[in-house]
Amino acid sequence: MVRGAGTWLDGFAKLREFHAEHGHCVVEKQKDRTLYKWIIQQRKERRQDRLSAERIEKLDNLGFEWAGTREANQEVLWDLNFNRLSRYCEEHGLGKLKELSEYDKVLATWASNQRKINNRGMLREDRKQRLVSIGFDFGKTRKNRPQKISSSQQERWERMYQRLLGFKKEYGHVDVPYYYEKDKALALWVTTQRREYKSKSWYGDDRSIRDDRKSRLEDVGFVW
């Protein structure tokens, strides 16, 4: 028996209470370490054929997850939260999503996380499609939002761009050497533009560099 879990019936009663509150038996270690260890013990005892048929049946009736892998648990939790969100939308309508936190704070946090994960381009396509199927609003992604550039940042970019034009006027091209002793700041700025072009944004295939800046650089023959 796992130390701190009490008798088997005590552990089962605690799991049953958890199931009544959450609708599943996937207990995360950081939420309830004692119950988590008790669950691990049940899986271990079944693998070793030391868990009685009666206890297995009791756990099965609660929808106990015998696989116990992190991946399997995450899949179960995602499905459960999706089903809860789907039911909420059916009962209250899509227009009530903003009031979700008043209805279920845990579910509201999960829904918010799906938006964040999607905006980072990391939401699995099958999950995204399931959320789309119930009319889930992902909000605006960074791709669709104009980047906020301060006036000082824009002025600095313009100054450096003009220095690049000066370099072109003098040499006939804009291929500034990496080590350009005459204007180290310009060499660093050019390197930064290339790095931003080559770096994908967090949200997918779009480049980090702004499209208007990319076009202006290409207009003067800039090579990425």
mmCIF file of N, CA, C and O in Angstrom, residues 53-143:
data_model
loop_
_atom_site.group_PDB
_atom_site.id
_atom_site.type_symbol
_atom_site.label_atom_id
_atom_site.label_comp_id
_atom_site.label_asym_id
_atom_site.label_seq_id
_atom_site.Cartn_x
_atom_site.Cartn_y
_atom_site.Cartn_z
ATOM 1 N N ALA A 53 -10.152 -8.956 -8.802
ATOM 2 C CA ALA A 53 -11.138 -8.680 -9.842
ATOM 3 C C ALA A 53 -12.182 -7.682 -9.353
ATOM 4 O O ALA A 53 -12.670 -6.841 -10.117
ATOM 5 N N GLU A 54 -12.514 -7.775 -8.073
ATOM 6 C CA GLU A 54 -13.504 -6.855 -7.500
ATOM 7 C C GLU A 54 -13.012 -5.409 -7.548
ATOM 8 O O GLU A 54 -13.756 -4.497 -7.910
ATOM 9 N N ARG A 55 -11.737 -5.216 -7.208
ATOM 10 C CA ARG A 55 -11.180 -3.865 -7.222
ATOM 11 C C ARG A 55 -11.036 -3.347 -8.654
ATOM 12 O O ARG A 55 -11.282 -2.158 -8.923
ATOM 13 N N ILE A 56 -10.646 -4.215 -9.553
ATOM 14 C CA ILE A 56 -10.538 -3.823 -10.968
ATOM 15 C C ILE A 56 -11.900 -3.369 -11.485
ATOM 16 O O ILE A 56 -12.011 -2.350 -12.179
ATOM 17 N N GLU A 57 -12.935 -4.106 -11.125
ATOM 18 C CA GLU A 57 -14.288 -3.762 -11.566
ATOM 19 C C GLU A 57 -14.722 -2.403 -11.006
ATOM 20 O O GLU A 57 -15.305 -1.584 -11.726
ATOM 21 N N LYS A 58 -14.428 -2.159 -9.744
ATOM 22 C CA LYS A 58 -14.782 -0.880 -9.128
ATOM 23 C C LYS A 58 -14.099 0.271 -9.866
ATOM 24 O O LYS A 58 -14.707 1.318 -10.145
ATOM 25 N N LEU A 59 -12.824 0.091 -10.187
ATOM 26 C CA LEU A 59 -12.073 1.128 -10.878
ATOM 27 C C LEU A 59 -12.567 1.294 -12.319
ATOM 28 O O LEU A 59 -12.701 2.418 -12.816
ATOM 29 N N ASP A 60 -12.851 0.178 -12.972
ATOM 30 C CA ASP A 60 -13.383 0.242 -14.339
ATOM 31 C C ASP A 60 -14.700 1.013 -14.391
ATOM 32 O O ASP A 60 -14.962 1.776 -15.331
ATOM 33 N N ASN A 61 -15.524 0.825 -13.383
ATOM 34 C CA ASN A 61 -16.817 1.505 -13.347
ATOM 35 C C ASN A 61 -16.676 3.022 -13.218
ATOM 36 O O ASN A 61 -17.601 3.761 -13.550
ATOM 37 N N LEU A 62 -15.502 3.462 -12.756
ATOM 38 C CA LEU A 62 -15.240 4.903 -12.664
ATOM 39 C C LEU A 62 -14.568 5.430 -13.929
ATOM 40 O O LEU A 62 -14.314 6.625 -14.045
ATOM 41 N N GLY A 63 -14.278 4.531 -14.873
ATOM 42 C CA GLY A 63 -13.572 4.955 -16.080
ATOM 43 C C GLY A 63 -12.085 5.122 -15.839
ATOM 44 O O GLY A 63 -11.429 5.977 -16.454
ATOM 45 N N PHE A 64 -11.531 4.298 -14.944
ATOM 46 C CA PHE A 64 -10.114 4.364 -14.593
ATOM 47 C C PHE A 64 -9.234 4.141 -15.819
ATOM 48 O O PHE A 64 -9.488 3.243 -16.626
ATOM 49 N N GLU A 65 -8.185 4.965 -15.953
ATOM 50 C CA GLU A 65 -7.249 4.848 -17.074
ATOM 51 C C GLU A 65 -6.085 3.953 -16.674
ATOM 52 O O GLU A 65 -5.237 4.344 -15.868
ATOM 53 N N TRP A 66 -6.053 2.750 -17.252
ATOM 54 C CA TRP A 66 -5.008 1.801 -16.873
ATOM 55 C C TRP A 66 -3.682 2.065 -17.587
ATOM 56 O O TRP A 66 -2.628 1.674 -17.092
ATOM 57 N N ALA A 67 -3.727 2.717 -18.749
ATOM 58 C CA ALA A 67 -2.496 2.961 -19.513
ATOM 59 C C ALA A 67 -1.535 3.805 -18.688
ATOM 60 O O ALA A 67 -0.370 3.459 -18.506
ATOM 61 N N GLY A 68 -2.026 4.941 -18.222
ATOM 62 C CA GLY A 68 -1.245 5.737 -17.286
ATOM 63 C C GLY A 68 -0.089 6.516 -17.874
ATOM 64 O O GLY A 68 0.671 7.120 -17.127
ATOM 65 N N THR A 69 0.099 6.536 -19.196
ATOM 66 C CA THR A 69 1.192 7.316 -19.767
ATOM 67 C C THR A 69 0.811 8.782 -19.750
ATOM 68 O O THR A 69 -0.364 9.149 -19.760
ATOM 69 N N ARG A 70 1.785 9.639 -19.734
ATOM 70 C CA ARG A 70 1.538 11.085 -19.737
ATOM 71 C C ARG A 70 0.758 11.480 -20.981
ATOM 72 O O ARG A 70 -0.175 12.276 -20.921
ATOM 73 N N GLU A 71 1.154 10.890 -22.135
ATOM 74 C CA GLU A 71 0.488 11.216 -23.387
ATOM 75 C C GLU A 71 -0.978 10.801 -23.351
ATOM 76 O O GLU A 71 -1.861 11.543 -23.781
ATOM 77 N N ALA A 72 -1.225 9.583 -22.828
ATOM 78 C CA ALA A 72 -2.600 9.096 -22.758
ATOM 79 C C ALA A 72 -3.433 9.962 -21.833
ATOM 80 O O ALA A 72 -4.580 10.303 -22.122
ATOM 81 N N ASN A 73 -2.849 10.339 -20.705
ATOM 82 C CA ASN A 73 -3.569 11.192 -19.758
ATOM 83 C C ASN A 73 -3.904 12.542 -20.376
ATOM 84 O O ASN A 73 -5.002 13.072 -20.180
ATOM 85 N N GLN A 74 -2.952 13.112 -21.101
ATOM 86 C CA GLN A 74 -3.201 14.415 -21.729
ATOM 87 C C GLN A 74 -4.297 14.323 -22.777
ATOM 88 O O GLN A 74 -5.113 15.236 -22.927
ATOM 89 N N GLU A 75 -4.317 13.202 -23.514
ATOM 90 C CA GLU A 75 -5.371 13.011 -24.515
ATOM 91 C C GLU A 75 -6.739 12.940 -23.841
ATOM 92 O O GLU A 75 -7.703 13.548 -24.300
ATOM 93 N N VAL A 76 -6.794 12.193 -22.760
ATOM 94 C CA VAL A 76 -8.062 12.045 -22.036
ATOM 95 C C VAL A 76 -8.531 13.390 -21.504
ATOM 96 O O VAL A 76 -9.696 13.766 -21.643
ATOM 97 N N LEU A 77 -7.622 14.131 -20.881
ATOM 98 C CA LEU A 77 -7.986 15.431 -20.328
ATOM 99 C C LEU A 77 -8.463 16.393 -21.409
ATOM 100 O O LEU A 77 -9.434 17.132 -21.215
ATOM 101 N N TRP A 78 -7.774 16.386 -22.557
ATOM 102 C CA TRP A 78 -8.176 17.294 -23.642
ATOM 103 C C TRP A 78 -9.578 16.942 -24.124
ATOM 104 O O TRP A 78 -10.428 17.820 -24.302
ATOM 105 N N ASP A 79 -9.824 15.650 -24.326
ATOM 106 C CA ASP A 79 -11.149 15.215 -24.795
ATOM 107 C C ASP A 79 -12.238 15.583 -23.796
ATOM 108 O O ASP A 79 -13.331 16.022 -24.183
ATOM 109 N N LEU A 80 -11.946 15.389 -22.521
ATOM 110 C CA LEU A 80 -12.938 15.702 -21.499
ATOM 111 C C LEU A 80 -13.262 17.192 -21.479
ATOM 112 O O LEU A 80 -14.429 17.590 -21.407
ATOM 113 N N ASN A 81 -12.234 18.022 -21.565
ATOM 114 C CA ASN A 81 -12.460 19.466 -21.569
ATOM 115 C C ASN A 81 -13.186 19.915 -22.832
ATOM 116 O O ASN A 81 -14.062 20.788 -22.773
ATOM 117 N N PHE A 82 -12.830 19.293 -23.951
ATOM 118 C CA PHE A 82 -13.526 19.640 -25.194
ATOM 119 C C PHE A 82 -15.007 19.295 -25.095
ATOM 120 O O PHE A 82 -15.874 20.085 -25.500
ATOM 121 N N ASN A 83 -15.297 18.118 -24.556
ATOM 122 C CA ASN A 83 -16.694 17.704 -24.431
ATOM 123 C C ASN A 83 -17.460 18.627 -23.482
ATOM 124 O O ASN A 83 -18.632 18.944 -23.715
ATOM 125 N N ARG A 84 -16.803 19.059 -22.426
ATOM 126 C CA ARG A 84 -17.451 19.988 -21.496
ATOM 127 C C ARG A 84 -17.717 21.329 -22.177
ATOM 128 O O ARG A 84 -18.778 21.928 -21.989
ATOM 129 N N LEU A 85 -16.751 21.787 -22.971
ATOM 130 C CA LEU A 85 -16.940 23.051 -23.684
ATOM 131 C C LEU A 85 -18.042 22.932 -24.725
ATOM 132 O O LEU A 85 -18.857 23.845 -24.899
ATOM 133 N N SER A 86 -18.078 21.787 -25.400
ATOM 134 C CA SER A 86 -19.116 21.554 -26.407
ATOM 135 C C SER A 86 -20.508 21.580 -25.785
ATOM 136 O O SER A 86 -21.446 22.183 -26.317
ATOM 137 N N ARG A 87 -20.624 20.932 -24.618
ATOM 138 C CA ARG A 87 -21.919 20.931 -23.920
ATOM 139 C C ARG A 87 -22.302 22.341 -23.476
ATOM 140 O O ARG A 87 -23.468 22.737 -23.552
ATOM 141 N N TYR A 88 -21.306 23.084 -23.016
ATOM 142 C CA TYR A 88 -21.574 24.462 -22.581
ATOM 143 C C TYR A 88 -22.104 25.289 -23.749
ATOM 144 O O TYR A 88 -23.075 26.049 -23.587
ATOM 145 N N CYS A 89 -21.479 25.142 -24.911
ATOM 146 C CA CYS A 89 -21.908 25.905 -26.091
ATOM 147 C C CYS A 89 -23.317 25.510 -26.516
ATOM 148 O O CYS A 89 -24.106 26.362 -26.952
ATOM 149 N N GLU A 90 -23.617 24.217 -26.406
ATOM 150 C CA GLU A 90 -24.965 23.754 -26.773
ATOM 151 C C GLU A 90 -26.023 24.322 -25.825
ATOM 152 O O GLU A 90 -27.115 24.698 -26.251
ATOM 153 N N GLU A 91 -25.681 24.400 -24.547
ATOM 154 C CA GLU A 91 -26.643 24.850 -23.542
ATOM 155 C C GLU A 91 -26.772 26.369 -23.475
ATOM 156 O O GLU A 91 -27.858 26.900 -23.250
ATOM 157 N N HIS A 92 -25.655 27.068 -23.675
ATOM 158 C CA HIS A 92 -25.659 28.513 -23.458
ATOM 159 C C HIS A 92 -25.452 29.330 -24.733
ATOM 160 O O HIS A 92 -25.666 30.541 -24.721
ATOM 161 N N GLY A 93 -25.009 28.669 -25.803
ATOM 162 C CA GLY A 93 -24.780 29.390 -27.046
ATOM 163 C C GLY A 93 -23.372 29.958 -27.119
ATOM 164 O O GLY A 93 -22.725 30.219 -26.097
ATOM 165 N N LEU A 94 -22.881 30.172 -28.350
ATOM 166 C CA LEU A 94 -21.520 30.658 -28.552
ATOM 167 C C LEU A 94 -21.345 32.071 -28.017
ATOM 168 O O LEU A 94 -20.254 32.475 -27.627
ATOM 169 N N GLY A 95 -22.441 32.819 -28.002
ATOM 170 C CA GLY A 95 -22.351 34.202 -27.550
ATOM 171 C C GLY A 95 -22.044 34.336 -26.073
ATOM 172 O O GLY A 95 -21.761 35.434 -25.588
ATOM 173 N N LYS A 96 -22.096 33.221 -25.348
ATOM 174 C CA LYS A 96 -21.878 33.256 -23.905
ATOM 175 C C LYS A 96 -20.463 32.818 -23.515
ATOM 176 O O LYS A 96 -20.182 32.623 -22.337
ATOM 177 N N LEU A 97 -19.567 32.660 -24.504
ATOM 178 C CA LEU A 97 -18.216 32.196 -24.196
ATOM 179 C C LEU A 97 -17.487 33.161 -23.269
ATOM 180 O O LEU A 97 -16.665 32.759 -22.456
ATOM 181 N N LYS A 98 -17.799 34.453 -23.392
ATOM 182 C CA LYS A 98 -17.141 35.439 -22.539
ATOM 183 C C LYS A 98 -17.535 35.263 -21.078
ATOM 184 O O LYS A 98 -16.830 35.711 -20.184
ATOM 185 N N GLU A 99 -18.670 34.621 -20.854
ATOM 186 C CA GLU A 99 -19.143 34.407 -19.486
ATOM 187 C C GLU A 99 -18.737 33.036 -18.958
ATOM 188 O O GLU A 99 -19.162 32.630 -17.874
ATOM 189 N N LEU A 100 -17.896 32.338 -19.706
ATOM 190 C CA LEU A 100 -17.499 30.985 -19.326
ATOM 191 C C LEU A 100 -16.802 30.949 -17.977
ATOM 192 O O LEU A 100 -16.994 30.017 -17.196
ATOM 193 N N SER A 101 -15.999 31.971 -17.680
ATOM 194 C CA SER A 101 -15.251 31.977 -16.417
ATOM 195 C C SER A 101 -16.175 32.013 -15.210
ATOM 196 O O SER A 101 -15.838 31.504 -14.140
ATOM 197 N N GLU A 102 -17.353 32.614 -15.378
ATOM 198 C CA GLU A 102 -18.312 32.650 -14.275
ATOM 199 C C GLU A 102 -18.961 31.279 -14.086
ATOM 200 O O GLU A 102 -19.361 30.922 -12.986
ATOM 201 N N TYR A 103 -19.032 30.524 -15.179
ATOM 202 C CA TYR A 103 -19.658 29.201 -15.156
ATOM 203 C C TYR A 103 -18.679 28.128 -14.681
ATOM 204 O O TYR A 103 -19.030 27.257 -13.890
ATOM 205 N N ASP A 104 -17.454 28.195 -15.181
ATOM 206 C CA ASP A 104 -16.453 27.170 -14.865
ATOM 207 C C ASP A 104 -15.073 27.766 -15.103
ATOM 208 O O ASP A 104 -14.606 27.847 -16.241
ATOM 209 N N LYS A 105 -14.400 28.197 -14.045
ATOM 210 C CA LYS A 105 -13.110 28.862 -14.187
ATOM 211 C C LYS A 105 -12.043 27.941 -14.769
ATOM 212 O O LYS A 105 -11.194 28.370 -15.546
ATOM 213 N N VAL A 106 -12.094 26.668 -14.370
ATOM 214 C CA VAL A 106 -11.102 25.707 -14.884
ATOM 215 C C VAL A 106 -11.263 25.537 -16.388
ATOM 216 O O VAL A 106 -10.288 25.549 -17.143
ATOM 217 N N LEU A 107 -12.500 25.393 -16.837
ATOM 218 C CA LEU A 107 -12.765 25.236 -18.269
ATOM 219 C C LEU A 107 -12.417 26.511 -19.025
ATOM 220 O O LEU A 107 -11.910 26.456 -20.148
ATOM 221 N N ALA A 108 -12.676 27.655 -18.417
ATOM 222 C CA ALA A 108 -12.347 28.939 -19.052
ATOM 223 C C ALA A 108 -10.838 29.064 -19.249
ATOM 224 O O ALA A 108 -10.369 29.545 -20.293
ATOM 225 N N THR A 109 -10.071 28.611 -18.259
ATOM 226 C CA THR A 109 -8.608 28.638 -18.373
ATOM 227 C C THR A 109 -8.142 27.713 -19.490
ATOM 228 O O THR A 109 -7.249 28.058 -20.274
ATOM 229 N N TRP A 110 -8.756 26.539 -19.580
ATOM 230 C CA TRP A 110 -8.413 25.586 -20.643
ATOM 231 C C TRP A 110 -8.702 26.200 -22.009
ATOM 232 O O TRP A 110 -7.879 26.113 -22.927
ATOM 233 N N ALA A 111 -9.875 26.834 -22.164
ATOM 234 C CA ALA A 111 -10.244 27.447 -23.439
ATOM 235 C C ALA A 111 -9.264 28.558 -23.806
ATOM 236 O O ALA A 111 -8.842 28.681 -24.966
ATOM 237 N N SER A 112 -8.871 29.348 -22.815
ATOM 238 C CA SER A 112 -7.903 30.421 -23.052
ATOM 239 C C SER A 112 -6.563 29.857 -23.501
ATOM 240 O O SER A 112 -5.904 30.400 -24.399
ATOM 241 N N ASN A 113 -6.171 28.732 -22.909
ATOM 242 C CA ASN A 113 -4.906 28.095 -23.291
ATOM 243 C C ASN A 113 -4.942 27.582 -24.722
ATOM 244 O O ASN A 113 -3.921 27.606 -25.415
ATOM 245 N N GLN A 114 -6.106 27.123 -25.169
ATOM 246 C CA GLN A 114 -6.214 26.653 -26.555
ATOM 247 C C GLN A 114 -5.977 27.809 -27.519
ATOM 248 O O GLN A 114 -5.340 27.646 -28.561
ATOM 249 N N ARG A 115 -6.488 28.996 -27.173
ATOM 250 C CA ARG A 115 -6.257 30.177 -28.016
ATOM 251 C C ARG A 115 -4.770 30.506 -28.071
ATOM 252 O O ARG A 115 -4.221 30.784 -29.140
ATOM 253 N N LYS A 116 -4.118 30.484 -26.903
ATOM 254 C CA LYS A 116 -2.696 30.820 -26.846
ATOM 255 C C LYS A 116 -1.863 29.825 -27.638
ATOM 256 O O LYS A 116 -0.949 30.203 -28.376
ATOM 257 N N ILE A 117 -2.187 28.538 -27.484
ATOM 258 C CA ILE A 117 -1.435 27.498 -28.185
ATOM 259 C C ILE A 117 -1.630 27.635 -29.694
ATOM 260 O O ILE A 117 -0.695 27.499 -30.478
ATOM 261 N N ASN A 118 -2.856 27.941 -30.098
ATOM 262 C CA ASN A 118 -3.131 28.132 -31.523
ATOM 263 C C ASN A 118 -2.391 29.350 -32.058
ATOM 264 O O ASN A 118 -1.823 29.315 -33.160
ATOM 265 N N ASN A 119 -2.370 30.427 -31.298
ATOM 266 C CA ASN A 119 -1.709 31.650 -31.739
ATOM 267 C C ASN A 119 -0.203 31.484 -31.868
ATOM 268 O O ASN A 119 0.455 32.237 -32.587
ATOM 269 N N ARG A 120 0.333 30.470 -31.178
ATOM 270 C CA ARG A 120 1.763 30.165 -31.303
ATOM 271 C C ARG A 120 2.031 29.165 -32.417
ATOM 272 O O ARG A 120 3.160 28.760 -32.640
ATOM 273 N N GLY A 121 0.952 28.761 -33.102
ATOM 274 C CA GLY A 121 1.103 27.797 -34.191
ATOM 275 C C GLY A 121 1.385 26.394 -33.704
ATOM 276 O O GLY A 121 1.920 25.565 -34.441
ATOM 277 N N MET A 122 1.012 26.087 -32.457
ATOM 278 C CA MET A 122 1.364 24.801 -31.857
ATOM 279 C C MET A 122 0.155 23.912 -31.572
ATOM 280 O O MET A 122 0.300 22.835 -31.017
ATOM 281 N N LEU A 123 -1.040 24.386 -31.942
ATOM 282 C CA LEU A 123 -2.234 23.568 -31.696
ATOM 283 C C LEU A 123 -2.361 22.519 -32.784
ATOM 284 O O LEU A 123 -2.334 22.839 -33.980
ATOM 285 N N ARG A 124 -2.487 21.261 -32.384
ATOM 286 C CA ARG A 124 -2.627 20.179 -33.355
ATOM 287 C C ARG A 124 -3.821 20.428 -34.267
ATOM 288 O O ARG A 124 -4.869 20.896 -33.822
ATOM 289 N N GLU A 125 -3.646 20.103 -35.546
ATOM 290 C CA GLU A 125 -4.680 20.404 -36.529
ATOM 291 C C GLU A 125 -5.986 19.690 -36.219
ATOM 292 O O GLU A 125 -7.068 20.262 -36.392
ATOM 293 N N ASP A 126 -5.918 18.436 -35.757
ATOM 294 C CA ASP A 126 -7.152 17.717 -35.448
ATOM 295 C C ASP A 126 -7.903 18.370 -34.298
ATOM 296 O O ASP A 126 -9.140 18.465 -34.309
ATOM 297 N N ARG A 127 -7.170 18.881 -33.308
ATOM 298 C CA ARG A 127 -7.816 19.569 -32.195
ATOM 299 C C ARG A 127 -8.401 20.898 -32.652
ATOM 300 O O ARG A 127 -9.508 21.279 -32.244
ATOM 301 N N LYS A 128 -7.666 21.585 -33.485
ATOM 302 C CA LYS A 128 -8.160 22.871 -33.998
ATOM 303 C C LYS A 128 -9.464 22.676 -34.756
ATOM 304 O O LYS A 128 -10.421 23.443 -34.582
ATOM 305 N N GLN A 129 -9.507 21.649 -35.604
ATOM 306 C CA GLN A 129 -10.712 21.396 -36.393
ATOM 307 C C GLN A 129 -11.895 21.036 -35.505
ATOM 308 O O GLN A 129 -13.036 21.417 -35.786
ATOM 309 N N ARG A 130 -11.653 20.314 -34.431
ATOM 310 C CA ARG A 130 -12.737 19.968 -33.511
ATOM 311 C C ARG A 130 -13.274 21.229 -32.831
ATOM 312 O O ARG A 130 -14.489 21.378 -32.650
ATOM 313 N N LEU A 131 -12.380 22.134 -32.470
ATOM 314 C CA LEU A 131 -12.819 23.385 -31.856
ATOM 315 C C LEU A 131 -13.563 24.260 -32.866
ATOM 316 O O LEU A 131 -14.567 24.885 -32.531
ATOM 317 N N VAL A 132 -13.074 24.274 -34.086
ATOM 318 C CA VAL A 132 -13.751 25.035 -35.148
ATOM 319 C C VAL A 132 -15.160 24.496 -35.362
ATOM 320 O O VAL A 132 -16.105 25.258 -35.601
ATOM 321 N N SER A 133 -15.308 23.171 -35.247
ATOM 322 C CA SER A 133 -16.612 22.542 -35.505
ATOM 323 C C SER A 133 -17.694 22.994 -34.528
ATOM 324 O O SER A 133 -18.884 22.908 -34.828
ATOM 325 N N ILE A 134 -17.293 23.482 -33.353
ATOM 326 C CA ILE A 134 -18.288 23.964 -32.391
ATOM 327 C C ILE A 134 -18.330 25.491 -32.358
ATOM 328 O O ILE A 134 -18.934 26.088 -31.468
ATOM 329 N N GLY A 135 -17.640 26.112 -33.336
ATOM 330 C CA GLY A 135 -17.677 27.568 -33.449
ATOM 331 C C GLY A 135 -16.762 28.301 -32.497
ATOM 332 O O GLY A 135 -16.995 29.466 -32.172
ATOM 333 N N PHE A 136 -15.693 27.640 -32.054
ATOM 334 C CA PHE A 136 -14.769 28.254 -31.106
ATOM 335 C C PHE A 136 -14.090 29.471 -31.727
ATOM 336 O O PHE A 136 -13.633 29.432 -32.870
ATOM 337 N N ASP A 137 -14.030 30.564 -30.975
ATOM 338 C CA ASP A 137 -13.418 31.803 -31.453
ATOM 339 C C ASP A 137 -11.966 31.846 -30.993
ATOM 340 O O ASP A 137 -11.687 31.966 -29.809
ATOM 341 N N PHE A 138 -11.054 31.756 -31.950
ATOM 342 C CA PHE A 138 -9.634 31.763 -31.614
ATOM 343 C C PHE A 138 -9.083 33.176 -31.432
ATOM 344 O O PHE A 138 -7.955 33.350 -30.999
ATOM 345 N N GLY A 139 -9.882 34.181 -31.776
ATOM 346 C CA GLY A 139 -9.411 35.553 -31.661
ATOM 347 C C GLY A 139 -8.390 35.865 -32.737
ATOM 348 O O GLY A 139 -8.148 35.085 -33.645
ATOM 349 N N LYS A 140 -7.776 37.021 -32.621
ATOM 350 C CA LYS A 140 -6.777 37.443 -33.609
ATOM 351 C C LYS A 140 -5.419 36.873 -33.257
ATOM 352 O O LYS A 140 -4.992 36.911 -32.117
ATOM 353 N N THR A 141 -4.762 36.325 -34.262
ATOM 354 C CA THR A 141 -3.412 35.811 -34.072
ATOM 355 C C THR A 141 -2.428 36.932 -34.342
ATOM 356 O O THR A 141 -2.771 37.980 -34.893
ATOM 357 N N ARG A 142 -1.188 36.710 -33.977
ATOM 358 C CA ARG A 142 -0.165 37.719 -34.231
ATOM 359 C C ARG A 142 -0.038 37.992 -35.721
ATOM 360 O O ARG A 142 0.251 39.108 -36.141
ATOM 361 N N LYS A 143 -0.295 36.964 -36.508
ATOM 362 C CA LYS A 143 -0.212 37.100 -37.957
ATOM 363 C C LYS A 143 -1.174 38.171 -38.450
ATOM 364 O O LYS A 143 -0.883 38.915 -39.376
#
